[in-house]
Structures are given as structure tokens and as C-alpha cells.
mmCIF file of N, CA and C in Angstrom:
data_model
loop_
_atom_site.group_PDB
_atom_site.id
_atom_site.type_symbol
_atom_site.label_atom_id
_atom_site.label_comp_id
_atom_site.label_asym_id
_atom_site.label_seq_id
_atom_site.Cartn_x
_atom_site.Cartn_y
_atom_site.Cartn_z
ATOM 1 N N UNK A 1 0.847 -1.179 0.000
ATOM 2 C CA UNK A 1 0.000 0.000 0.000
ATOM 3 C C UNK A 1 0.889 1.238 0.000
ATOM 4 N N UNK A 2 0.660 2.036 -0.748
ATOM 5 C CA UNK A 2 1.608 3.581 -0.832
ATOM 6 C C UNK A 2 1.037 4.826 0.364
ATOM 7 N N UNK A 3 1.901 5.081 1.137
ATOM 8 C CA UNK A 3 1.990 6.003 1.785
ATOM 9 C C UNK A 3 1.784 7.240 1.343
ATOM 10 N N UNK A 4 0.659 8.471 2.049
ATOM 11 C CA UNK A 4 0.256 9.193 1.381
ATOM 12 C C UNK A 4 0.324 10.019 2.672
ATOM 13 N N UNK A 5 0.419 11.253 2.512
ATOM 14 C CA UNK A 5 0.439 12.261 3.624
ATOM 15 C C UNK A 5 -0.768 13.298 3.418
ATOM 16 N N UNK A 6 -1.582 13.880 4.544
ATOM 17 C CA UNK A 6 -2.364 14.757 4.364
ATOM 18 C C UNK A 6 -3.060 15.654 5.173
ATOM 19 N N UNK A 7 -3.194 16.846 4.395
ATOM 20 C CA UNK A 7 -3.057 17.945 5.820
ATOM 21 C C UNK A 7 -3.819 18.167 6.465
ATOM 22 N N UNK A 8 -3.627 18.222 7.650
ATOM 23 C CA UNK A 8 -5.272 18.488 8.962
ATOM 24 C C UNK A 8 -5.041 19.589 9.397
ATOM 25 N N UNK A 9 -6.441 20.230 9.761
ATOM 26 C CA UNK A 9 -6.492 21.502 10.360
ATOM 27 C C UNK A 9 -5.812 21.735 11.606
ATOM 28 N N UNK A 10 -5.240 22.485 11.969
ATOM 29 C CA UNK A 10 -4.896 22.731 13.688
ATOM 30 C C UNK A 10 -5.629 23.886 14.172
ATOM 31 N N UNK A 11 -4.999 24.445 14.914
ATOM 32 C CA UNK A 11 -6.268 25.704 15.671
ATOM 33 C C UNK A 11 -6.030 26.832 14.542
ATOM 34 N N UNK A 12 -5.198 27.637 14.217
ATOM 35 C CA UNK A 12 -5.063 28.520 13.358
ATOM 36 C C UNK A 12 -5.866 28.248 11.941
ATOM 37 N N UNK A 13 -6.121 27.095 11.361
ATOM 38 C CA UNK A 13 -7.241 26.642 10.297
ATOM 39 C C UNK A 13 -8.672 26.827 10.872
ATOM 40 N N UNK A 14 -8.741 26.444 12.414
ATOM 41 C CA UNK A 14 -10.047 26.505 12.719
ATOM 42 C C UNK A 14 -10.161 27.713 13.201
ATOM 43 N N UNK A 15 -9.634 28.398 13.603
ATOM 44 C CA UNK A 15 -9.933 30.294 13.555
ATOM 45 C C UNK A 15 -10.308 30.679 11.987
ATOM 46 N N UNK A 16 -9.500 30.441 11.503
ATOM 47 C CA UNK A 16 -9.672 30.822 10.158
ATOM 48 C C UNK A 16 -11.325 30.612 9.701
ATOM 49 N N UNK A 17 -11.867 29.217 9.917
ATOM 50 C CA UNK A 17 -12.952 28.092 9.293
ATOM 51 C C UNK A 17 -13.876 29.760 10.349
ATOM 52 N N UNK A 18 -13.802 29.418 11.386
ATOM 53 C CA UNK A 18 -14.575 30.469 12.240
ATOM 54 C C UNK A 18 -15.360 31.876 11.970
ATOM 55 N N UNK A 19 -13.686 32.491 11.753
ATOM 56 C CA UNK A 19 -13.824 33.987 10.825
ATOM 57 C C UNK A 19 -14.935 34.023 9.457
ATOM 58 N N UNK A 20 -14.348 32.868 8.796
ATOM 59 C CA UNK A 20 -15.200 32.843 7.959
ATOM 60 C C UNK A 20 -16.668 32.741 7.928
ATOM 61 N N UNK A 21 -16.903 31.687 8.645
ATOM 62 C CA UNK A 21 -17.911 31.555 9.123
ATOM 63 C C UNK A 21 -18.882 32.919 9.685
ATOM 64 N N UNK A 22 -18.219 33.390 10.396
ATOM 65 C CA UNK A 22 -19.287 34.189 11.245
ATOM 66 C C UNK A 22 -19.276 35.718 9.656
ATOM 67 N N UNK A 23 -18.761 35.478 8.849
ATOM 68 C CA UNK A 23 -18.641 36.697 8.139
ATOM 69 C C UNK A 23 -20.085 36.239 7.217
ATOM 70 N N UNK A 24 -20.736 34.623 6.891
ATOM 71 C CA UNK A 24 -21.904 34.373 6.838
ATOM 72 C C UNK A 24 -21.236 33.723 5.411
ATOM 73 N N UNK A 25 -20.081 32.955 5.396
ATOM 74 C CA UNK A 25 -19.688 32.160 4.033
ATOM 75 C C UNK A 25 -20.102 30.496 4.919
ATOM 76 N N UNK A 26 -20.720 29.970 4.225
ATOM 77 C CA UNK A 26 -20.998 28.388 5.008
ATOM 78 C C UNK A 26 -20.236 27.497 5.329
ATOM 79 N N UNK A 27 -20.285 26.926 5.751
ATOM 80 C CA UNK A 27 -19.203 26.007 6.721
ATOM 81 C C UNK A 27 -18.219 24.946 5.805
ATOM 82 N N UNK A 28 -19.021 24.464 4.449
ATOM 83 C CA UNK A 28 -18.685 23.634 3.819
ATOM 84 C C UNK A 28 -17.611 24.678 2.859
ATOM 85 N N UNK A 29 -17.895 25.611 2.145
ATOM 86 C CA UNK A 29 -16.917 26.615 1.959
ATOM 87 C C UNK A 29 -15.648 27.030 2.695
ATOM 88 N N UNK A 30 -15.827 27.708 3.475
ATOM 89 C CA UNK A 30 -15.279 27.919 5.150
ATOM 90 C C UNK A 30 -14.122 27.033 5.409
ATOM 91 N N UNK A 31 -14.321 26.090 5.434
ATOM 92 C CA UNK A 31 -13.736 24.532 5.497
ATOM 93 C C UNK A 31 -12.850 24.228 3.688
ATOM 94 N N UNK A 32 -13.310 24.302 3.510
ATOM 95 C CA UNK A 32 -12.443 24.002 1.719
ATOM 96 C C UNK A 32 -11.683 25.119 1.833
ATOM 97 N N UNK A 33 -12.149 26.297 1.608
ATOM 98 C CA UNK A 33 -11.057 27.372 1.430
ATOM 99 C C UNK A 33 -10.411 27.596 2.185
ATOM 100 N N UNK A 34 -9.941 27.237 3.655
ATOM 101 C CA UNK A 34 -9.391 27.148 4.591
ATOM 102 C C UNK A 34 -8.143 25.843 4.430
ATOM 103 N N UNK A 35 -8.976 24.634 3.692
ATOM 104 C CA UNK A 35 -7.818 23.536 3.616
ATOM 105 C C UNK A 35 -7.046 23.936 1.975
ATOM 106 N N UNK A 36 -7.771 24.446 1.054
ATOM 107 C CA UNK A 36 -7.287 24.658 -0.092
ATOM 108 C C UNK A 36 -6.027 25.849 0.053
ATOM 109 N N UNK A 37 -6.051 26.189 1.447
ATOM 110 C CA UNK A 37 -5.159 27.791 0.900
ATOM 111 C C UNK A 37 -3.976 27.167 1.762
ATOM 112 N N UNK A 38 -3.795 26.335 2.339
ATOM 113 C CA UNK A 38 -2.907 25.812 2.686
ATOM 114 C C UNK A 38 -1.968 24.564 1.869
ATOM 115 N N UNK A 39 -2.665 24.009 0.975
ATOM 116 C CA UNK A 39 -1.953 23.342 0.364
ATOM 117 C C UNK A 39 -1.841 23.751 -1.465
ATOM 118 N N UNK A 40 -0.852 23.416 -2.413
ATOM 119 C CA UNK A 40 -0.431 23.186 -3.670
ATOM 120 C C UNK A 40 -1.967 22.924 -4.302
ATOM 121 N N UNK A 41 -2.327 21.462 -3.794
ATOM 122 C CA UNK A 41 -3.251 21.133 -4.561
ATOM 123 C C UNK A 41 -3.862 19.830 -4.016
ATOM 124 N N UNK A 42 -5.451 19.122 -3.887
ATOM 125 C CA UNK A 42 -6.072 18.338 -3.403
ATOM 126 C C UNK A 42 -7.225 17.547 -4.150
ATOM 127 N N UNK A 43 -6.806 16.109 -3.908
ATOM 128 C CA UNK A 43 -8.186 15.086 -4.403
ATOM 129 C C UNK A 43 -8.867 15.804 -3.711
ATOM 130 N N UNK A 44 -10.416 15.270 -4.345
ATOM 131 C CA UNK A 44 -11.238 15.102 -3.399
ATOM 132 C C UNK A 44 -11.567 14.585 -1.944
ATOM 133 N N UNK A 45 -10.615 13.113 -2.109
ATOM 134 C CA UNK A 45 -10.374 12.275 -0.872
ATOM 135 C C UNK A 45 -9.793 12.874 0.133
ATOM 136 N N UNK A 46 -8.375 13.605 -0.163
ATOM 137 C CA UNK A 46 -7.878 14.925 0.371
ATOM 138 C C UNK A 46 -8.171 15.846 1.368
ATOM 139 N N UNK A 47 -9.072 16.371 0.766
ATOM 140 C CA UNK A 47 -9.991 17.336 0.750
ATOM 141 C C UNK A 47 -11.293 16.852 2.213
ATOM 142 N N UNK A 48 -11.836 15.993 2.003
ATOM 143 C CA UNK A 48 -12.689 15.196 2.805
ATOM 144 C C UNK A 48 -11.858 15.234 4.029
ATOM 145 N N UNK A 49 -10.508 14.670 3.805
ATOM 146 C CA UNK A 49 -9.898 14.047 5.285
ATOM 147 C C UNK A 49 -9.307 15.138 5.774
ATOM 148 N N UNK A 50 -8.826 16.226 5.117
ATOM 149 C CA UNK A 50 -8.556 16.823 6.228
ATOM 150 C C UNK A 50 -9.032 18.319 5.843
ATOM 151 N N UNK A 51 -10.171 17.995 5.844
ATOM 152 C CA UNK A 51 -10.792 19.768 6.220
ATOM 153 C C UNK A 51 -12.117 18.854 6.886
ATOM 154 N N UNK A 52 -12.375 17.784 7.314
ATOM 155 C CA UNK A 52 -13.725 17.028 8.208
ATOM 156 C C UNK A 52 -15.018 16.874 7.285
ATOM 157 N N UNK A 53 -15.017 17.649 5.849
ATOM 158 C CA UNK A 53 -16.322 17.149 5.092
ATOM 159 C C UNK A 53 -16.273 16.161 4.411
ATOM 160 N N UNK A 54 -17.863 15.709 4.506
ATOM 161 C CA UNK A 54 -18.044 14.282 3.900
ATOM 162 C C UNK A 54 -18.212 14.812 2.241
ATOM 163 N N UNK A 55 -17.584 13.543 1.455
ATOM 164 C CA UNK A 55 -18.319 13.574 0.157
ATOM 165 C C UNK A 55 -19.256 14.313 -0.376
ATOM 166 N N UNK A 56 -20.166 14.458 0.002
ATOM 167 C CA UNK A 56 -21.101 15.292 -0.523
ATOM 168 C C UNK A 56 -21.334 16.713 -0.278
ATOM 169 N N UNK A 57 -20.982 16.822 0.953
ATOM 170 C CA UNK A 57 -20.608 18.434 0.917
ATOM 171 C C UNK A 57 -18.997 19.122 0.469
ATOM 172 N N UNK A 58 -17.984 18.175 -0.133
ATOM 173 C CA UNK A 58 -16.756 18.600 -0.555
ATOM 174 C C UNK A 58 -17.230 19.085 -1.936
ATOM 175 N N UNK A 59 -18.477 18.287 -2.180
ATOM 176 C CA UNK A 59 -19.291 18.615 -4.013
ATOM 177 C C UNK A 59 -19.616 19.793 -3.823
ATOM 178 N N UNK A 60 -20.908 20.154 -3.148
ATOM 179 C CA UNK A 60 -21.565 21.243 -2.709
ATOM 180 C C UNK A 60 -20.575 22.289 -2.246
ATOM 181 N N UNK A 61 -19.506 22.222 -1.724
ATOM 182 C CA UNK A 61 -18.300 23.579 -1.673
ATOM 183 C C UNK A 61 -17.967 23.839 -3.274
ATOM 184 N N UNK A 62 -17.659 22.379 -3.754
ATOM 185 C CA UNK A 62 -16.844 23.018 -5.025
ATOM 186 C C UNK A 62 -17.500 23.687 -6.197
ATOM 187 N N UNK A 63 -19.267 23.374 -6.141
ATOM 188 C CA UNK A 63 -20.165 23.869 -6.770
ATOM 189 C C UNK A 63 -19.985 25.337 -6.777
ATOM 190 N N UNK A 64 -20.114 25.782 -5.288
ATOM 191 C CA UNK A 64 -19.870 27.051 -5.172
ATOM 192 C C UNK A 64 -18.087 27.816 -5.889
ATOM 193 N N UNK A 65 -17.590 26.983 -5.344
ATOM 194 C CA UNK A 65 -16.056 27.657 -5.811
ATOM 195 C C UNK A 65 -15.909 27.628 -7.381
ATOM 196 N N UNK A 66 -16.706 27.114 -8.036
ATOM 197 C CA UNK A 66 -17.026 26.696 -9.671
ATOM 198 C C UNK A 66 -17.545 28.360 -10.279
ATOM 199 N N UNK A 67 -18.481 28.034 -9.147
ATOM 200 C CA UNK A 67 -19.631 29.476 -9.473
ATOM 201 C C UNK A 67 -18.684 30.840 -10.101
ATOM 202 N N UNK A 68 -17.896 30.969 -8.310
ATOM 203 C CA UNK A 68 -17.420 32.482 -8.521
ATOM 204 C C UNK A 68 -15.612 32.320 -9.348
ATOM 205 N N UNK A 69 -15.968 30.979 -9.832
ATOM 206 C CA UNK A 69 -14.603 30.948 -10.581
ATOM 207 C C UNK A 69 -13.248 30.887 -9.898
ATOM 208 N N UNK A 70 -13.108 30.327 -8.851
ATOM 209 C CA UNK A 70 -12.118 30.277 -7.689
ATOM 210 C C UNK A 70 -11.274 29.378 -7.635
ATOM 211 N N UNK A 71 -12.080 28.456 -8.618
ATOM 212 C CA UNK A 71 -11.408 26.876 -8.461
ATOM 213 C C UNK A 71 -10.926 26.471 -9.561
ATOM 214 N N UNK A 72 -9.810 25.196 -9.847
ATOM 215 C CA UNK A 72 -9.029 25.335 -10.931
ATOM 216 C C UNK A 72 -8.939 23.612 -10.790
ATOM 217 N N UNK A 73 -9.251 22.859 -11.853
ATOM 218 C CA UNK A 73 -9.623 21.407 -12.006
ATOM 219 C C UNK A 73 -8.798 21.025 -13.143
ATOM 220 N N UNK A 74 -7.740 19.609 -12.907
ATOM 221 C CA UNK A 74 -6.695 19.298 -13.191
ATOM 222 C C UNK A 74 -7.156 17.496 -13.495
ATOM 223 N N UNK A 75 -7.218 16.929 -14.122
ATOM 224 C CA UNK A 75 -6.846 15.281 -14.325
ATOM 225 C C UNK A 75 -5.416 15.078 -13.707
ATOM 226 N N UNK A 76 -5.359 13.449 -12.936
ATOM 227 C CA UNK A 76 -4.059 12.631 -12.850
ATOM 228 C C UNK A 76 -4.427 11.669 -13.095
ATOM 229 N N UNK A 77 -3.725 10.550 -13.787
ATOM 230 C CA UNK A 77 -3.290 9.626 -13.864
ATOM 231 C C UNK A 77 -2.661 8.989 -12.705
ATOM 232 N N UNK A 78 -3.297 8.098 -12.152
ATOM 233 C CA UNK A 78 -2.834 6.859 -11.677
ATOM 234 C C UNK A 78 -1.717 5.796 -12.225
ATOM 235 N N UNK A 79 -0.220 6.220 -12.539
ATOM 236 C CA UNK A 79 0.332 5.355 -12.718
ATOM 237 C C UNK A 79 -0.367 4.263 -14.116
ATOM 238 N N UNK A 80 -1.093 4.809 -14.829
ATOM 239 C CA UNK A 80 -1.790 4.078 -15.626
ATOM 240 C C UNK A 80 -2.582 3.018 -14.983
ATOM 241 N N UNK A 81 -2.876 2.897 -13.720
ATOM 242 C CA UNK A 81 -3.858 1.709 -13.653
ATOM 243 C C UNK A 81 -4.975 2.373 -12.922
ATOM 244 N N UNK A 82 -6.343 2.006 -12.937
ATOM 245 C CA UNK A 82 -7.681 2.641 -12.749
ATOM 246 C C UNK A 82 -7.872 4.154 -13.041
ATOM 247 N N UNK A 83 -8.848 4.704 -12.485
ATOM 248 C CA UNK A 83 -9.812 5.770 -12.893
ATOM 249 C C UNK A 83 -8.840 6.903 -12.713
ATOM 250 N N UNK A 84 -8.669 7.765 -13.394
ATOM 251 C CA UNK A 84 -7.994 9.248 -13.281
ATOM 252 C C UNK A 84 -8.376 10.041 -11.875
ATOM 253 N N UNK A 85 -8.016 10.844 -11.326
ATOM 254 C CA UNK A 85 -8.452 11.589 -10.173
ATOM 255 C C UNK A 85 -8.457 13.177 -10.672
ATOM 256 N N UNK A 86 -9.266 13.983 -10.063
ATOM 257 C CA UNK A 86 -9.442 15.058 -10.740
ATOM 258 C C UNK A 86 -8.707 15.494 -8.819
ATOM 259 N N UNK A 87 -7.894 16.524 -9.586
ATOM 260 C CA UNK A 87 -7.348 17.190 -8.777
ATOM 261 C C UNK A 87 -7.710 18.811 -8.761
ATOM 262 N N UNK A 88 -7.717 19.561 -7.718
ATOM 263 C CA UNK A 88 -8.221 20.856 -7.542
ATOM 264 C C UNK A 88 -7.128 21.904 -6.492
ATOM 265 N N UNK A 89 -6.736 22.837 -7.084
ATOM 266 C CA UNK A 89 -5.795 23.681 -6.735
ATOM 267 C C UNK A 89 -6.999 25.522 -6.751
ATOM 268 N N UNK A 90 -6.652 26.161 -5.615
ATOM 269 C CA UNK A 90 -7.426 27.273 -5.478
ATOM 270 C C UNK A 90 -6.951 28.169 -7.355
ATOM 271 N N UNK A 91 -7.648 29.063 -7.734
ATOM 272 C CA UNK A 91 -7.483 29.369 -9.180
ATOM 273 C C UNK A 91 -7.286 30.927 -8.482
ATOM 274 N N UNK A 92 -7.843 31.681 -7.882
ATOM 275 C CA UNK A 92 -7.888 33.120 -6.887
ATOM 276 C C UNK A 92 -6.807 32.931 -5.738
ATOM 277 N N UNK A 93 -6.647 33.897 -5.697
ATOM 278 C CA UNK A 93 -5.982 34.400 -4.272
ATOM 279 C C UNK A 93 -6.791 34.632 -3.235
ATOM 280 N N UNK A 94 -6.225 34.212 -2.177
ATOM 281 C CA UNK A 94 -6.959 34.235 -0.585
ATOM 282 C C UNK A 94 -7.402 35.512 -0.847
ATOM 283 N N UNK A 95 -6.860 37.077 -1.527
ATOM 284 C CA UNK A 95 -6.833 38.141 -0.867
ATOM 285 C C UNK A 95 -8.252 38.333 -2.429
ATOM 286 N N UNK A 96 -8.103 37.815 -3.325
ATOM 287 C CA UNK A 96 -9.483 38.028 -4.234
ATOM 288 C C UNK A 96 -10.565 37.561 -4.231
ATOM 289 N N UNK A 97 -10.774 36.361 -3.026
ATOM 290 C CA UNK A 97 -11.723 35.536 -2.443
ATOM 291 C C UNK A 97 -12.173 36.915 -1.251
ATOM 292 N N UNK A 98 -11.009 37.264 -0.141
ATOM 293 C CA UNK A 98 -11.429 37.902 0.655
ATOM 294 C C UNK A 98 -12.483 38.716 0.197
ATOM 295 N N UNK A 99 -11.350 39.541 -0.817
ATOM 296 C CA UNK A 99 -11.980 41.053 -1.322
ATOM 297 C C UNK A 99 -13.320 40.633 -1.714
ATOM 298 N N UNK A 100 -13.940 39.474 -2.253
ATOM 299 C CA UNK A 100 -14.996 39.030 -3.071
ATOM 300 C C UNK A 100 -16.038 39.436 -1.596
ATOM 301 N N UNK A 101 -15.789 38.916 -0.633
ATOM 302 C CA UNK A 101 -16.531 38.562 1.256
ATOM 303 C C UNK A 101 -16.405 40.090 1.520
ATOM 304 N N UNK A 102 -15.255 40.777 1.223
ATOM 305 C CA UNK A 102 -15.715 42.229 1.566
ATOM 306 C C UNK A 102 -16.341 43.453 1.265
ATOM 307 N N UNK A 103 -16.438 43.125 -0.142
ATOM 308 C CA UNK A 103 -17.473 43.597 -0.892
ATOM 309 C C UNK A 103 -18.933 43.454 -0.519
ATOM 310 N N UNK A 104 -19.363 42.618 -0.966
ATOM 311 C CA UNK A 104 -20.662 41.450 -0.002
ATOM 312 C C UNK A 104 -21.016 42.638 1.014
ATOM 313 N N UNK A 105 -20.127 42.411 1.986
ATOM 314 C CA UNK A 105 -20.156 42.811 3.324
ATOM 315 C C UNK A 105 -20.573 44.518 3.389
ATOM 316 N N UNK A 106 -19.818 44.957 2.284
ATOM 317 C CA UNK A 106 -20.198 46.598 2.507
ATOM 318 C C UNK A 106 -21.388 47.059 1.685
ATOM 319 N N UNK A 107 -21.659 45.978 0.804
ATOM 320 C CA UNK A 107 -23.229 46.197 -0.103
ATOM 321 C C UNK A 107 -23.791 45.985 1.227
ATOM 322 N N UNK A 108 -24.210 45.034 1.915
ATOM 323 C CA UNK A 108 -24.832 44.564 2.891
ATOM 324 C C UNK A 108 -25.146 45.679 4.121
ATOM 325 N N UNK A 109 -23.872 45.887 4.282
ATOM 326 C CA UNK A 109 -24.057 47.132 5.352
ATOM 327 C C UNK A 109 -24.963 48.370 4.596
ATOM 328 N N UNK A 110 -24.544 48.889 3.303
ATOM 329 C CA UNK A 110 -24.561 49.723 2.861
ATOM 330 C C UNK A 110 -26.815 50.083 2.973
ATOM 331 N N UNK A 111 -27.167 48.656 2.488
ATOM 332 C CA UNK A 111 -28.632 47.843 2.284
ATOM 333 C C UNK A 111 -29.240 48.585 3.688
ATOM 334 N N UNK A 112 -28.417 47.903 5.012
ATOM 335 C CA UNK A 112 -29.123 48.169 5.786
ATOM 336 C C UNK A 112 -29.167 49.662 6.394
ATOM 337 N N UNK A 113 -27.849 50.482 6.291
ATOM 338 C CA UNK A 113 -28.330 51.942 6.271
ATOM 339 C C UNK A 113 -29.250 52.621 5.866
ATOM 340 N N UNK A 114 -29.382 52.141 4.146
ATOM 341 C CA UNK A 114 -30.761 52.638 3.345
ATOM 342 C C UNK A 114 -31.624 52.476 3.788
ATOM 343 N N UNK A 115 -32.369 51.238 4.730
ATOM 344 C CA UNK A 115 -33.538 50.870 5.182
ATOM 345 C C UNK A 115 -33.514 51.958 6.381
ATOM 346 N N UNK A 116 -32.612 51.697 6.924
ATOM 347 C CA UNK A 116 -32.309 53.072 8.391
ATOM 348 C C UNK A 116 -33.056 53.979 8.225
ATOM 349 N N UNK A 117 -32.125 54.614 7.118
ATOM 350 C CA UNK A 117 -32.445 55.752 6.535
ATOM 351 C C UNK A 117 -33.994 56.034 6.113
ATOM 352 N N UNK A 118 -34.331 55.065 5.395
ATOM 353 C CA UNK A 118 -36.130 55.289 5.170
ATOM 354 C C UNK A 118 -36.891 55.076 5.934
ATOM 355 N N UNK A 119 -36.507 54.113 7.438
ATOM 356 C CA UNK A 119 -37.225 54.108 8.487
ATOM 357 C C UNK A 119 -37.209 55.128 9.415
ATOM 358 N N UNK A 120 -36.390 56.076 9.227
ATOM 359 C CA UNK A 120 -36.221 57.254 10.365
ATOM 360 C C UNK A 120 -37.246 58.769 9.603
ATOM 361 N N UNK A 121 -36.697 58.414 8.296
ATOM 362 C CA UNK A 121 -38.173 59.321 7.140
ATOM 363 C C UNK A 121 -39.443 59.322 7.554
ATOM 364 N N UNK A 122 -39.581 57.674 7.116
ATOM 365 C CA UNK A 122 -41.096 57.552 7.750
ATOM 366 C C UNK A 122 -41.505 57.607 8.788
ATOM 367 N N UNK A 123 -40.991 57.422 10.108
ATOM 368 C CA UNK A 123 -41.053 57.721 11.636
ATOM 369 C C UNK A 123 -41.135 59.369 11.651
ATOM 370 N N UNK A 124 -40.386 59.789 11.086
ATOM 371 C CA UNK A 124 -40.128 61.617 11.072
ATOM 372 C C UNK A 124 -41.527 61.953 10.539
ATOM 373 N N UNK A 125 -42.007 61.432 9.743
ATOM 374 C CA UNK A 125 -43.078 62.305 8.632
ATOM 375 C C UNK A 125 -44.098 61.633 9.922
ATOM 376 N N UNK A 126 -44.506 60.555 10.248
ATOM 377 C CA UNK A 126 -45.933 60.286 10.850
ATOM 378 C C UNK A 126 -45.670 60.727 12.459
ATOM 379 N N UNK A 127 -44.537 61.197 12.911
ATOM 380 C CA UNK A 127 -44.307 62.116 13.905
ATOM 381 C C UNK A 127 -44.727 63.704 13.753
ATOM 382 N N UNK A 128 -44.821 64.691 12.330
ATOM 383 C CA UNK A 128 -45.020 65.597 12.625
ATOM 384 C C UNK A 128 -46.306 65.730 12.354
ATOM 385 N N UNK A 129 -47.196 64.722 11.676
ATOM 386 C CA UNK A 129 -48.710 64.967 10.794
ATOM 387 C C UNK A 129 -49.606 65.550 12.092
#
């Protein structure tokens, strides 16, 4: 059997998974882009073992990372014997992913000022009638 090495989170990944998290990116994301920015490049299998998602949500992350174009999908060869493995390396930079979450973040803020703003209008106007 061939010896294979693979990377697990420690506390500084799970701050990271956290941050993200609470900034309102989902856990299954959160978790991939957290194990992806630490390594070259990852199977799927990879990927599963050491960022803690199962199969089906390593899909459902990469769906998303597909979306905003983040992700970068590679064939290997197995030594020529069985099925090829599709390998996945981040395609963005941590800091063009960020910027992507901080953007978001200041539309968002920006949303809820406006509502502020028209709720203090309308409070003002049925205050002086």
C-alpha cells in the first residue's frame, strides 16, 4: 500500500474556518477554502480528510467555488492503472476571495443603512402629521 500524507487543520485553520464563518460564508466553503489555501493542490479524498467534510458536501463547496470561478480542475493519472483523479488547486488568491466577502459585506451594510435611513423618514413624517 503507498503512503500518502495529508493535511489536517490545527487551531489557526479553525480560527480561520470560524472567521469565515461568522462573516456568513458556510461552513462547507469555510472549510475548503481554509484547507485549499494551505496546500499546492487536493483530491477530493484529500480534501474530505482533512478539512472534516463528507463527500457530498466537498461537491456542494466546489459547486460554489465553480460558481465564482475560484477553483481550478486538473486530471491525474494513476500510474496508468484505474480511474484518473481530478485534482483541484485554489485558481484566486486568498486576498481576491477575501476582497470578493468584503465587498458582499459593505453592499450589505450599505442595504441596511438605506432601510435606516427610510425608516427614520417615515417615523419623522408620521411624527409631525
Amino acid at each position: 500500500m503507498k503512503e500518502s500524507y495529508v493535511m489536517k487543520f490545527d487551531s489557526r485553520d479553525m480560527q480561520v474556518v470560524e472567521i469565515l464563518r461568522s462573516l456568513g460564508v458556510p461552513r462547507k466553503v469555510s472549510n475548503m477554502l481554509a484547507y485549499l489555501a494551505n496546500v499546492e493542490e487536493a483530491t477530493s479524498r484529500d480534501i474530505e480528510r482533512g478539512s472534516d467534510l463528507r463527500q457530498p458536501e466537498v461537491s456542494i463547496a466546489l459547486r460554489t467555488l465553480r460558481k465564482h470561478n475560484w477553483i481550478e480542475e486538473s486530471v491525474r493519472r494513476n500510474d496508468g492503472t484505474g480511474r484518473p483523479v481530478k485534482v483541484y488547486r485554489l485558481r484566486a488568491s486568498i486576498d481576491e476571495i477575501l476582497k470578493y466577502y468584503e465587498e458582499e459585506k459593505l453592499k450589505e451594510a450599505n442595504r441596511a443603512m438605506e432601510r435606516i435611513q427610510k425608516l427614520r423618514a417615515l417615523l419623522s413624517q408620521s411624527g409631525s402629521s
